[in-house]
mmCIF file of C-alpha atoms and ligand atoms in Angstrom:
data_model
loop_
_atom_site.group_PDB
_atom_site.id
_atom_site.type_symbol
_atom_site.label_atom_id
_atom_site.label_comp_id
_atom_site.label_asym_id
_atom_site.label_seq_id
_atom_site.Cartn_x
_atom_site.Cartn_y
_atom_site.Cartn_z
ATOM 1 C CA MET A 1 47.928 16.550 -10.832
ATOM 2 C CA ASP A 2 44.462 16.237 -12.346
ATOM 3 C CA GLY A 3 42.690 18.010 -9.469
ATOM 4 C CA LYS A 4 41.274 14.733 -8.193
ATOM 5 C CA LEU A 5 41.633 13.313 -4.726
ATOM 6 C CA TYR A 6 43.323 9.882 -4.509
ATOM 7 C CA ASP A 7 43.794 7.489 -1.618
ATOM 8 C CA ASN A 8 46.930 5.458 -0.856
ATOM 9 C CA HIS A 9 45.691 2.674 -3.151
ATOM 10 C CA GLY A 10 45.234 4.976 -6.151
ATOM 11 C CA ARG A 11 41.442 5.073 -5.855
ATOM 12 C CA VAL A 12 39.731 8.360 -6.665
ATOM 13 C CA ILE A 13 37.769 9.690 -3.699
ATOM 14 C CA ASN A 14 34.880 11.865 -4.838
ATOM 15 C CA TYR A 15 31.868 10.750 -2.813
ATOM 16 C CA VAL A 16 30.705 11.417 0.758
ATOM 17 C CA ARG A 17 27.871 9.650 2.506
ATOM 18 C CA LEU A 18 26.669 11.903 5.281
ATOM 19 C CA ALA A 19 24.356 10.519 7.965
ATOM 20 C CA ILE A 20 22.579 13.617 9.226
ATOM 21 C CA THR A 21 20.810 11.977 12.169
ATOM 22 C CA ASP A 22 20.888 8.745 14.137
ATOM 23 C CA ARG A 23 17.142 9.015 14.880
ATOM 24 C CA CYS A 24 14.654 6.820 13.098
ATOM 25 C CA ASN A 25 10.903 6.226 13.141
ATOM 26 C CA LEU A 26 11.212 2.579 12.003
ATOM 27 C CA ARG A 27 12.923 -0.271 13.830
ATOM 28 C CA CYS A 28 14.179 -2.505 11.023
ATOM 29 C CA PHE A 29 15.377 -5.545 12.925
ATOM 30 C CA TYR A 30 18.632 -5.848 10.914
ATOM 31 C CA CYS A 31 19.498 -2.230 11.815
ATOM 32 C CA MET A 32 18.203 -1.605 15.354
ATOM 33 C CA PRO A 33 16.925 -3.542 18.328
ATOM 34 C CA GLU A 34 13.163 -3.286 18.927
ATOM 35 C CA GLU A 35 13.623 -0.858 21.835
ATOM 36 C CA GLY A 36 15.793 1.364 19.628
ATOM 37 C CA ILE A 37 19.318 2.513 20.326
ATOM 38 C CA THR A 38 20.552 5.163 22.733
ATOM 39 C CA TYR A 39 20.523 8.258 20.586
ATOM 40 C CA MET A 40 23.377 10.755 20.741
ATOM 41 C CA PRO A 41 22.538 13.907 22.716
ATOM 42 C CA ARG A 42 21.632 16.595 20.164
ATOM 43 C CA LYS A 43 24.598 18.773 21.030
ATOM 44 C CA GLU A 44 26.889 15.934 19.987
ATOM 45 C CA LEU A 45 25.465 15.824 16.475
ATOM 46 C CA LEU A 46 27.079 17.908 13.773
ATOM 47 C CA THR A 47 25.085 21.087 13.234
ATOM 48 C CA TYR A 48 24.017 21.998 9.703
ATOM 49 C CA GLU A 49 26.556 24.830 9.774
ATOM 50 C CA GLU A 50 29.327 22.377 10.634
ATOM 51 C CA MET A 51 28.210 20.001 7.885
ATOM 52 C CA GLU A 52 28.154 22.842 5.373
ATOM 53 C CA ARG A 53 31.644 23.978 6.316
ATOM 54 C CA MET A 54 33.034 20.454 6.201
ATOM 55 C CA LEU A 55 31.457 19.748 2.808
ATOM 56 C CA THR A 56 32.716 23.048 1.421
ATOM 57 C CA ILE A 57 36.248 22.009 2.396
ATOM 58 C CA LEU A 58 35.764 18.503 0.978
ATOM 59 C CA ALA A 59 34.310 19.861 -2.272
ATOM 60 C CA ALA A 60 37.406 22.022 -2.703
ATOM 61 C CA MET A 61 39.475 18.850 -2.257
ATOM 62 C CA GLY A 62 37.609 16.918 -4.971
ATOM 63 C CA ILE A 63 34.350 15.595 -3.524
ATOM 64 C CA ARG A 64 31.624 15.858 -6.182
ATOM 65 C CA LYS A 65 28.814 13.733 -4.856
ATOM 66 C CA VAL A 66 27.026 13.669 -1.499
ATOM 67 C CA ARG A 67 24.424 11.216 -0.280
ATOM 68 C CA LEU A 68 22.259 12.187 2.676
ATOM 69 C CA THR A 69 21.277 9.288 4.854
ATOM 70 C CA GLY A 70 20.806 8.535 8.540
ATOM 71 C CA GLY A 71 18.840 7.351 10.631
ATOM 72 C CA GLU A 72 15.944 8.759 8.711
ATOM 73 C CA PRO A 73 17.117 12.022 7.095
ATOM 74 C CA PHE A 74 13.615 13.504 6.890
ATOM 75 C CA LEU A 75 13.277 13.284 10.675
ATOM 76 C CA ARG A 76 15.879 15.989 11.162
ATOM 77 C CA LYS A 77 14.339 19.430 11.616
ATOM 78 C CA ASN A 78 14.720 21.911 8.756
ATOM 79 C CA VAL A 79 16.330 19.355 6.496
ATOM 80 C CA MET A 80 15.006 21.068 3.361
ATOM 81 C CA GLU A 81 16.806 24.284 4.302
ATOM 82 C CA PHE A 82 20.007 22.320 4.717
ATOM 83 C CA ILE A 83 19.589 20.621 1.338
ATOM 84 C CA THR A 84 19.035 24.029 -0.262
ATOM 85 C CA ARG A 85 22.407 25.156 1.119
ATOM 86 C CA LEU A 86 24.092 21.901 0.244
ATOM 87 C CA VAL A 87 23.195 21.953 -3.451
ATOM 88 C CA ALA A 88 24.653 25.461 -3.664
ATOM 89 C CA ILE A 89 28.141 24.422 -2.496
ATOM 90 C CA ASP A 90 30.694 25.040 -5.197
ATOM 91 C CA GLY A 91 31.952 21.742 -6.635
ATOM 92 C CA ILE A 92 29.116 19.507 -5.395
ATOM 93 C CA GLU A 93 27.531 18.194 -8.574
ATOM 94 C CA THR A 94 25.201 15.514 -7.261
ATOM 95 C CA VAL A 95 23.157 15.200 -4.102
ATOM 96 C CA ASN A 96 21.279 11.936 -3.571
ATOM 97 C CA ILE A 97 19.197 10.779 -0.635
ATOM 98 C CA THR A 98 18.503 7.421 1.009
ATOM 99 C CA THR A 99 15.201 7.310 2.867
ATOM 100 C CA ASN A 100 12.714 4.872 4.341
ATOM 101 C CA GLY A 101 9.941 6.725 2.506
ATOM 102 C CA THR A 102 7.632 7.322 5.453
ATOM 103 C CA LEU A 103 8.067 11.107 5.697
ATOM 104 C CA THR A 104 9.407 11.798 2.231
ATOM 105 C CA MET A 105 6.454 12.321 -0.054
ATOM 106 C CA GLN A 106 5.545 15.871 0.976
ATOM 107 C CA HIS A 107 9.067 17.034 0.089
ATOM 108 C CA LEU A 108 9.274 15.571 -3.404
ATOM 109 C CA PRO A 109 8.165 18.670 -5.352
ATOM 110 C CA ASP A 110 10.754 20.824 -3.550
ATOM 111 C CA LEU A 111 13.478 18.207 -3.925
ATOM 112 C CA LYS A 112 12.754 18.141 -7.623
ATOM 113 C CA LYS A 113 13.040 21.939 -7.791
ATOM 114 C CA LEU A 114 16.380 21.759 -5.973
ATOM 115 C CA GLY A 115 17.713 19.479 -8.698
ATOM 116 C CA ILE A 116 17.852 16.241 -6.695
ATOM 117 C CA LYS A 117 17.790 13.468 -9.285
ATOM 118 C CA THR A 118 18.232 10.130 -7.532
ATOM 119 C CA ILE A 119 16.453 8.864 -4.448
ATOM 120 C CA ASN A 120 17.008 5.445 -2.904
ATOM 121 C CA LEU A 121 14.017 4.022 -1.128
ATOM 122 C CA SER A 122 14.647 1.285 1.412
ATOM 123 C CA LEU A 123 11.944 -1.324 1.018
ATOM 124 C CA ASP A 124 12.534 -4.966 1.882
ATOM 125 C CA THR A 125 9.099 -6.363 1.110
ATOM 126 C CA ILE A 126 5.865 -5.415 -0.618
ATOM 127 C CA ASP A 127 3.825 -7.605 1.711
ATOM 128 C CA LYS A 128 2.081 -5.744 4.544
ATOM 129 C CA GLU A 129 2.631 -8.398 7.209
ATOM 130 C CA ARG A 130 6.245 -8.988 6.338
ATOM 131 C CA PHE A 131 6.818 -5.224 6.310
ATOM 132 C CA TYR A 132 5.461 -5.039 9.857
ATOM 133 C CA HIS A 133 7.538 -7.990 10.922
ATOM 134 C CA ILE A 134 10.753 -6.466 9.527
ATOM 135 C CA THR A 135 10.309 -2.788 10.427
ATOM 136 C CA ARG A 136 8.088 -3.265 13.510
ATOM 137 C CA ARG A 137 5.876 -0.470 12.159
ATOM 138 C CA ASP A 138 2.764 -0.499 9.965
ATOM 139 C CA GLU A 139 3.885 1.952 7.278
ATOM 140 C CA LEU A 140 3.963 -0.017 4.018
ATOM 141 C CA GLU A 141 1.141 1.962 2.428
ATOM 142 C CA LYS A 142 2.952 5.262 2.959
ATOM 143 C CA VAL A 143 6.193 3.852 1.545
ATOM 144 C CA MET A 144 4.416 2.490 -1.532
ATOM 145 C CA ASP A 145 2.731 5.884 -2.054
ATOM 146 C CA THR A 146 6.178 7.460 -1.903
ATOM 147 C CA PHE A 147 7.481 4.920 -4.430
ATOM 148 C CA HIS A 148 4.777 5.795 -6.964
ATOM 149 C CA SER A 149 5.137 9.496 -6.296
ATOM 150 C CA LEU A 150 8.906 9.291 -6.873
ATOM 151 C CA LEU A 151 8.246 7.791 -10.291
ATOM 152 C CA ASP A 152 5.481 10.307 -11.064
ATOM 153 C CA HIS A 153 7.903 13.141 -10.274
ATOM 154 C CA GLY A 154 10.487 11.618 -12.600
ATOM 155 C CA PHE A 155 13.139 10.825 -9.981
ATOM 156 C CA ASN A 156 15.720 8.207 -10.825
ATOM 157 C CA THR A 157 14.367 5.773 -8.249
ATOM 158 C CA LYS A 158 16.200 2.867 -6.676
ATOM 159 C CA ILE A 159 14.798 0.401 -4.195
ATOM 160 C CA ASN A 160 17.199 -1.131 -1.670
ATOM 161 C CA ALA A 161 16.058 -4.469 -0.277
ATOM 162 C CA VAL A 162 18.121 -6.369 2.292
ATOM 163 C CA VAL A 163 17.652 -10.088 1.642
ATOM 164 C CA MET A 164 17.162 -12.149 4.788
ATOM 165 C CA GLU A 165 16.628 -15.846 5.268
ATOM 166 C CA GLY A 166 13.188 -16.547 6.750
ATOM 167 C CA LYS A 167 12.083 -12.909 6.434
ATOM 168 C CA ASN A 168 11.641 -11.812 2.859
ATOM 169 C CA THR A 169 13.162 -14.198 0.332
ATOM 170 C CA GLU A 170 9.616 -14.738 -1.011
ATOM 171 C CA ASP A 171 9.776 -11.093 -2.083
ATOM 172 C CA ILE A 172 12.764 -11.432 -4.400
ATOM 173 C CA ILE A 173 10.724 -12.290 -7.487
ATOM 174 C CA PRO A 174 7.704 -10.005 -6.821
ATOM 175 C CA MET A 175 10.080 -7.097 -6.180
ATOM 176 C CA ALA A 176 12.164 -7.910 -9.260
ATOM 177 C CA LEU A 177 8.885 -7.831 -11.185
ATOM 178 C CA LEU A 178 8.454 -4.161 -10.239
ATOM 179 C CA THR A 179 11.033 -3.538 -12.974
ATOM 180 C CA LYS A 180 8.585 -4.833 -15.603
ATOM 181 C CA ASP A 181 6.328 -1.790 -15.655
ATOM 182 C CA HIS A 182 8.420 0.771 -13.779
ATOM 183 C CA PRO A 183 11.763 2.385 -14.638
ATOM 184 C CA VAL A 184 13.157 1.505 -11.215
ATOM 185 C CA GLY A 185 16.446 -0.050 -10.119
ATOM 186 C CA VAL A 186 15.622 -2.795 -7.614
ATOM 187 C CA ARG A 187 18.768 -3.733 -5.695
ATOM 188 C CA PHE A 188 19.055 -6.768 -3.461
ATOM 189 C CA ILE A 189 21.594 -6.344 -0.661
ATOM 190 C CA GLU A 190 23.363 -8.943 1.445
ATOM 191 C CA GLU A 191 22.620 -8.514 5.132
ATOM 192 C CA MET A 192 25.499 -7.044 7.147
ATOM 193 C CA PRO A 193 26.138 -7.304 10.906
ATOM 194 C CA PHE A 194 25.381 -3.625 11.691
ATOM 195 C CA ASN A 195 22.275 -4.321 13.721
ATOM 196 C CA GLY A 196 22.991 -2.485 16.962
ATOM 197 C CA ALA A 197 22.426 -5.735 18.848
ATOM 198 C CA GLY A 198 25.923 -6.801 19.734
ATOM 199 C CA SER A 199 28.089 -9.269 17.930
ATOM 200 C CA ASN A 200 25.337 -11.042 16.127
ATOM 201 C CA TYR A 201 26.769 -11.835 12.737
ATOM 202 C CA PRO A 202 24.099 -12.956 10.321
ATOM 203 C CA VAL A 203 24.648 -16.368 8.823
ATOM 204 C CA LEU A 204 24.744 -15.344 5.209
ATOM 205 C CA ASN A 205 22.455 -17.946 3.730
ATOM 206 C CA TRP A 206 21.547 -15.560 0.933
ATOM 207 C CA ASN A 207 24.758 -14.250 -0.508
ATOM 208 C CA HIS A 208 25.013 -12.593 -3.925
ATOM 209 C CA HIS A 209 25.448 -15.955 -5.707
ATOM 210 C CA ARG A 210 22.271 -17.385 -4.266
ATOM 211 C CA ILE A 211 20.259 -14.232 -4.988
ATOM 212 C CA LEU A 212 21.379 -14.412 -8.607
ATOM 213 C CA GLU A 213 20.489 -18.110 -8.836
ATOM 214 C CA GLU A 214 17.001 -17.317 -7.582
ATOM 215 C CA LEU A 215 16.608 -14.583 -10.196
ATOM 216 C CA LYS A 216 17.957 -16.799 -12.983
ATOM 217 C CA ALA A 217 15.590 -19.623 -12.030
ATOM 218 C CA HIS A 218 12.644 -17.300 -12.519
ATOM 219 C CA PHE A 219 13.988 -15.150 -15.356
ATOM 220 C CA PRO A 220 16.110 -17.535 -17.460
ATOM 221 C CA ASP A 221 16.812 -14.818 -20.033
ATOM 222 C CA ILE A 222 17.989 -12.221 -17.471
ATOM 223 C CA GLN A 223 21.008 -10.400 -18.907
ATOM 224 C CA LYS A 224 24.079 -8.850 -17.331
ATOM 225 C CA ILE A 225 24.264 -5.154 -18.204
ATOM 226 C CA PRO A 226 27.288 -2.853 -17.765
ATOM 227 C CA ASP A 227 27.866 -1.602 -14.229
ATOM 228 C CA PRO A 228 28.299 2.161 -13.848
ATOM 229 C CA PRO A 229 31.769 3.273 -12.657
ATOM 230 C CA ASN A 230 32.243 2.752 -8.900
ATOM 231 C CA SER A 231 29.016 0.805 -8.758
ATOM 232 C CA THR A 232 28.568 -1.361 -5.686
ATOM 233 C CA SER A 233 26.012 -3.488 -7.533
ATOM 234 C CA PHE A 234 26.226 -6.141 -10.232
ATOM 235 C CA ASN A 235 23.480 -5.096 -12.616
ATOM 236 C CA TYR A 236 21.030 -7.088 -14.703
ATOM 237 C CA GLN A 237 17.941 -6.597 -16.796
ATOM 238 C CA VAL A 238 15.143 -8.845 -17.919
ATOM 239 C CA PRO A 239 14.600 -8.224 -21.645
ATOM 240 C CA GLY A 240 11.510 -6.067 -22.158
ATOM 241 C CA HIS A 241 11.499 -4.771 -18.594
ATOM 242 C CA GLN A 242 11.741 -1.005 -18.064
ATOM 243 C CA GLY A 243 13.850 -1.170 -14.935
ATOM 244 C CA THR A 244 17.004 -2.940 -13.829
ATOM 245 C CA ILE A 245 17.938 -5.372 -11.086
ATOM 246 C CA GLY A 246 21.080 -5.025 -8.966
ATOM 247 C CA ILE A 247 22.778 -7.261 -6.437
ATOM 248 C CA ILE A 248 24.993 -5.682 -3.791
ATOM 249 C CA ALA A 249 27.500 -8.018 -2.141
ATOM 250 C CA ALA A 250 27.746 -5.784 0.912
ATOM 251 C CA TYR A 251 28.923 -8.533 3.244
ATOM 252 C CA SER A 252 31.069 -10.396 0.702
ATOM 253 C CA ARG A 253 32.695 -7.044 -0.160
ATOM 254 C CA THR A 254 33.359 -7.536 -3.832
ATOM 255 C CA PHE A 255 33.546 -3.830 -4.664
ATOM 256 C CA CYS A 256 36.359 -2.511 -2.445
ATOM 257 C CA GLY A 257 38.804 -2.201 -5.358
ATOM 258 C CA THR A 258 36.904 0.762 -6.794
ATOM 259 C CA CYS A 259 35.622 2.272 -3.564
ATOM 260 C CA ASN A 260 35.388 6.049 -3.993
ATOM 261 C CA ARG A 261 33.618 6.991 -0.787
ATOM 262 C CA LEU A 262 33.978 8.437 2.670
ATOM 263 C CA ARG A 263 31.367 8.241 5.396
ATOM 264 C CA ILE A 264 30.599 10.807 8.074
ATOM 265 C CA THR A 265 28.466 9.724 11.008
ATOM 266 C CA PRO A 266 25.881 12.001 12.680
ATOM 267 C CA GLN A 267 28.362 12.888 15.426
ATOM 268 C CA GLY A 268 31.056 13.682 12.899
ATOM 269 C CA VAL A 269 33.200 10.545 12.864
ATOM 270 C CA LEU A 270 34.990 10.030 9.574
ATOM 271 C CA LYS A 271 34.969 6.447 8.318
ATOM 272 C CA THR A 272 37.143 5.695 5.326
ATOM 273 C CA CYS A 273 35.544 2.226 5.138
ATOM 274 C CA LEU A 274 32.104 1.039 6.218
ATOM 275 C CA TYR A 275 33.783 -1.691 8.269
ATOM 276 C CA ASP A 276 36.280 0.504 10.166
ATOM 277 C CA ASP A 277 35.460 2.007 13.550
ATOM 278 C CA GLY A 278 36.238 5.602 12.759
ATOM 279 C CA VAL A 279 39.405 7.513 11.935
ATOM 280 C CA PHE A 280 38.887 10.914 13.545
ATOM 281 C CA ASN A 281 36.098 13.189 14.685
ATOM 282 C CA VAL A 282 35.472 16.137 12.393
ATOM 283 C CA ARG A 283 33.178 17.789 14.922
ATOM 284 C CA ASP A 284 35.860 17.885 17.613
ATOM 285 C CA ILE A 285 38.334 19.422 15.192
ATOM 286 C CA LEU A 286 35.838 22.022 14.000
ATOM 287 C CA ARG A 287 34.823 22.886 17.564
ATOM 288 C CA SER A 288 38.454 23.221 18.648
ATOM 289 C CA GLY A 289 38.723 26.263 16.407
ATOM 290 C CA ALA A 290 40.766 24.595 13.655
ATOM 291 C CA THR A 291 41.313 26.415 10.399
ATOM 292 C CA ASP A 292 40.038 25.048 7.091
ATOM 293 C CA GLU A 293 43.627 24.202 6.204
ATOM 294 C CA GLN A 294 44.072 22.148 9.387
ATOM 295 C CA LEU A 295 40.920 20.179 8.660
ATOM 296 C CA ARG A 296 41.996 19.669 5.071
ATOM 297 C CA THR A 297 45.357 18.283 6.219
ATOM 298 C CA THR A 298 43.631 15.895 8.643
ATOM 299 C CA PHE A 299 41.351 14.603 5.873
ATOM 300 C CA LEU A 300 44.325 14.139 3.549
ATOM 301 C CA GLU A 301 46.169 12.109 6.152
ATOM 302 C CA ALA A 302 43.155 9.831 6.697
ATOM 303 C CA ILE A 303 42.590 9.380 2.971
ATOM 304 C CA GLY A 304 46.280 8.545 2.605
ATOM 305 C CA ASN A 305 45.913 5.699 5.112
ATOM 306 C CA ARG A 306 42.838 3.840 3.929
ATOM 307 C CA ALA A 307 42.542 0.079 4.331
ATOM 308 C CA ALA A 308 42.762 -1.804 1.060
ATOM 309 C CA ASN A 309 39.387 -3.430 1.624
ATOM 310 C CA GLY A 310 36.618 -4.057 4.129
ATOM 311 C CA PHE A 311 38.260 -7.172 5.540
ATOM 312 C CA GLU A 312 41.434 -5.297 6.413
ATOM 313 C CA ALA A 313 39.408 -2.423 7.882
ATOM 314 C CA GLU A 314 37.389 -4.824 10.009
ATOM 315 C CA GLN A 315 40.517 -6.517 11.282
ATOM 316 C CA LYS A 316 42.024 -3.194 12.335
ATOM 317 C CA ARG A 317 39.051 -2.051 14.422
ATOM 318 C CA ARG A 318 40.343 -0.698 17.705
ATOM 319 C CA PHE A 319 37.352 0.097 19.908
ATOM 320 C CA ASN A 320 34.496 -1.881 18.715
ATOM 321 C CA ALA A 321 35.393 -5.297 17.466
ATOM 322 C CA PRO A 322 33.516 -7.147 16.154
ATOM 323 C CA VAL A 323 31.100 -5.021 14.131
ATOM 324 C CA SER A 324 27.965 -4.445 16.185
ATOM 325 C CA GLU A 325 26.926 -0.802 15.877
ATOM 326 C CA SER A 326 23.568 0.119 14.381
ATOM 327 C CA MET A 327 23.573 1.081 10.722
ATOM 328 C CA SER A 328 21.475 4.113 11.695
ATOM 329 C CA THR A 329 24.622 5.547 13.301
ATOM 330 C CA ILE A 330 26.552 5.055 10.053
ATOM 331 C CA GLY A 331 24.111 5.601 7.235
ATOM 332 C CA GLY A 332 24.532 2.434 5.216
HETATM 333 N N1 SAM B 1 16.614 5.338 7.219
HETATM 334 C C1 SAM B 1 17.030 5.427 5.859
HETATM 335 C C2 SAM B 1 16.658 4.203 5.091
HETATM 336 O O1 SAM B 1 16.321 3.186 5.706
HETATM 337 O O2 SAM B 1 16.725 4.274 3.874
HETATM 338 C C3 SAM B 1 18.493 5.718 5.678
HETATM 339 C C4 SAM B 1 19.466 5.032 6.619
HETATM 340 S S1 SAM B 1 19.546 3.252 6.492
HETATM 341 C C5 SAM B 1 20.704 2.876 7.784
HETATM 342 C C6 SAM B 1 20.466 3.078 4.993
HETATM 343 C C7 SAM B 1 20.448 1.717 4.369
HETATM 344 O O3 SAM B 1 21.145 0.809 5.200
HETATM 345 C C8 SAM B 1 19.052 1.120 4.156
HETATM 346 O O4 SAM B 1 18.873 0.820 2.795
HETATM 347 C C9 SAM B 1 19.078 -0.127 4.985
HETATM 348 O O5 SAM B 1 18.340 -1.171 4.400
HETATM 349 C C10 SAM B 1 20.549 -0.450 5.039
HETATM 350 N N2 SAM B 1 20.890 -1.290 6.179
HETATM 351 C C11 SAM B 1 20.674 -1.049 7.483
HETATM 352 N N3 SAM B 1 21.137 -2.059 8.259
HETATM 353 C C12 SAM B 1 21.644 -2.979 7.420
HETATM 354 C C13 SAM B 1 22.256 -4.259 7.596
HETATM 355 N N4 SAM B 1 22.445 -4.782 8.797
HETATM 356 N N5 SAM B 1 22.658 -4.920 6.480
HETATM 357 C C14 SAM B 1 22.472 -4.403 5.237
HETATM 358 N N6 SAM B 1 21.918 -3.193 5.008
HETATM 359 C C15 SAM B 1 21.499 -2.497 6.077
HETATM 360 FE FE1 SF4 B 2 15.571 3.293 10.287
HETATM 361 FE FE2 SF4 B 2 16.734 3.018 7.919
HETATM 362 FE FE3 SF4 B 2 17.620 1.662 10.084
HETATM 363 FE FE4 SF4 B 2 15.284 1.004 9.060
HETATM 364 S S1 SF4 B 2 17.273 0.865 8.019
HETATM 365 S S2 SF4 B 2 15.699 1.329 11.274
HETATM 366 S S3 SF4 B 2 14.526 2.928 8.335
HETATM 367 S S4 SF4 B 2 17.703 3.843 9.787
#
């Protein structure tokens, strides 16, 4: 054994995406209905202590990287204290964060001190009206301030933009142009059906092929660059530009063969694939007085029974078919 954790398809599992809250201060239409979703009662959310214990067990099993997401992670009270404890867990080498950037800026100096290196900023448009239309909130200025502050602080900064027909395809080129003068990774993501609005599958008019065609039409000399291991994005660069451009085929699911990740929802549901509807509830096991060894065994069993890909996982959904839950209850 090499000390690594493998699933039943021989894929190394070393990454956990932890959604620390289902609450959010934006209402991105592809993620939540305008009126919001029914939030979990607070007592049903994992406490920070429970998250710390779970991650300590997972780190001992081989998890090396954690991404904090949500809902909006910076809405959860005392999040900085939690991050301080998280970075100290033995075995966790990398902690990244995905945020909408509205409440983030004040924390950047402390995040830097804690050794956080990469922050993903969700930003679908750089046009004020389109931002309002998509997020139903007037917060673009704050998010752009956060973007510039992230770069000023020297964070490895990625922008995640969901590409949507009739909403923001005009932004593809202007956002790709951010890579000209900034060392940022701008990633265009296919829309997925996790919109909290019932079975409302998007018609994928802008899949990864079409996004690439659009980029090639504007940047004929755009070049493919190597993709990092386990990358979910196909990566490109325009010669002379400081940053890079990525395309994430989140709905077409081109990356399942190297998937190294687990997801934990705010109420503690383990998902071994974004498209499954949950394998077991970590919170219930922890609160039943289980030992670390019992939890470890339960994780091992789930990791030993992963679907081969997102299509298989979607087909096997028991409770909630088709996909309709809000991404803010999963974390992206
Ligand atoms: N609130 C934080 C944020 O927006 O960055 C973190 C949570 S959010 C659910 C994580 C990511 O999921 C965001 O980048 C968001 O764009 C993406 N997302 C949400 N709903 C989506 C959907 N239906 N299709 C594709 N991506 C989605
Ligand atoms: Fe909130 Fe992020 Fe969902 Fe937008 S994508 S509503 S910011 S959780």
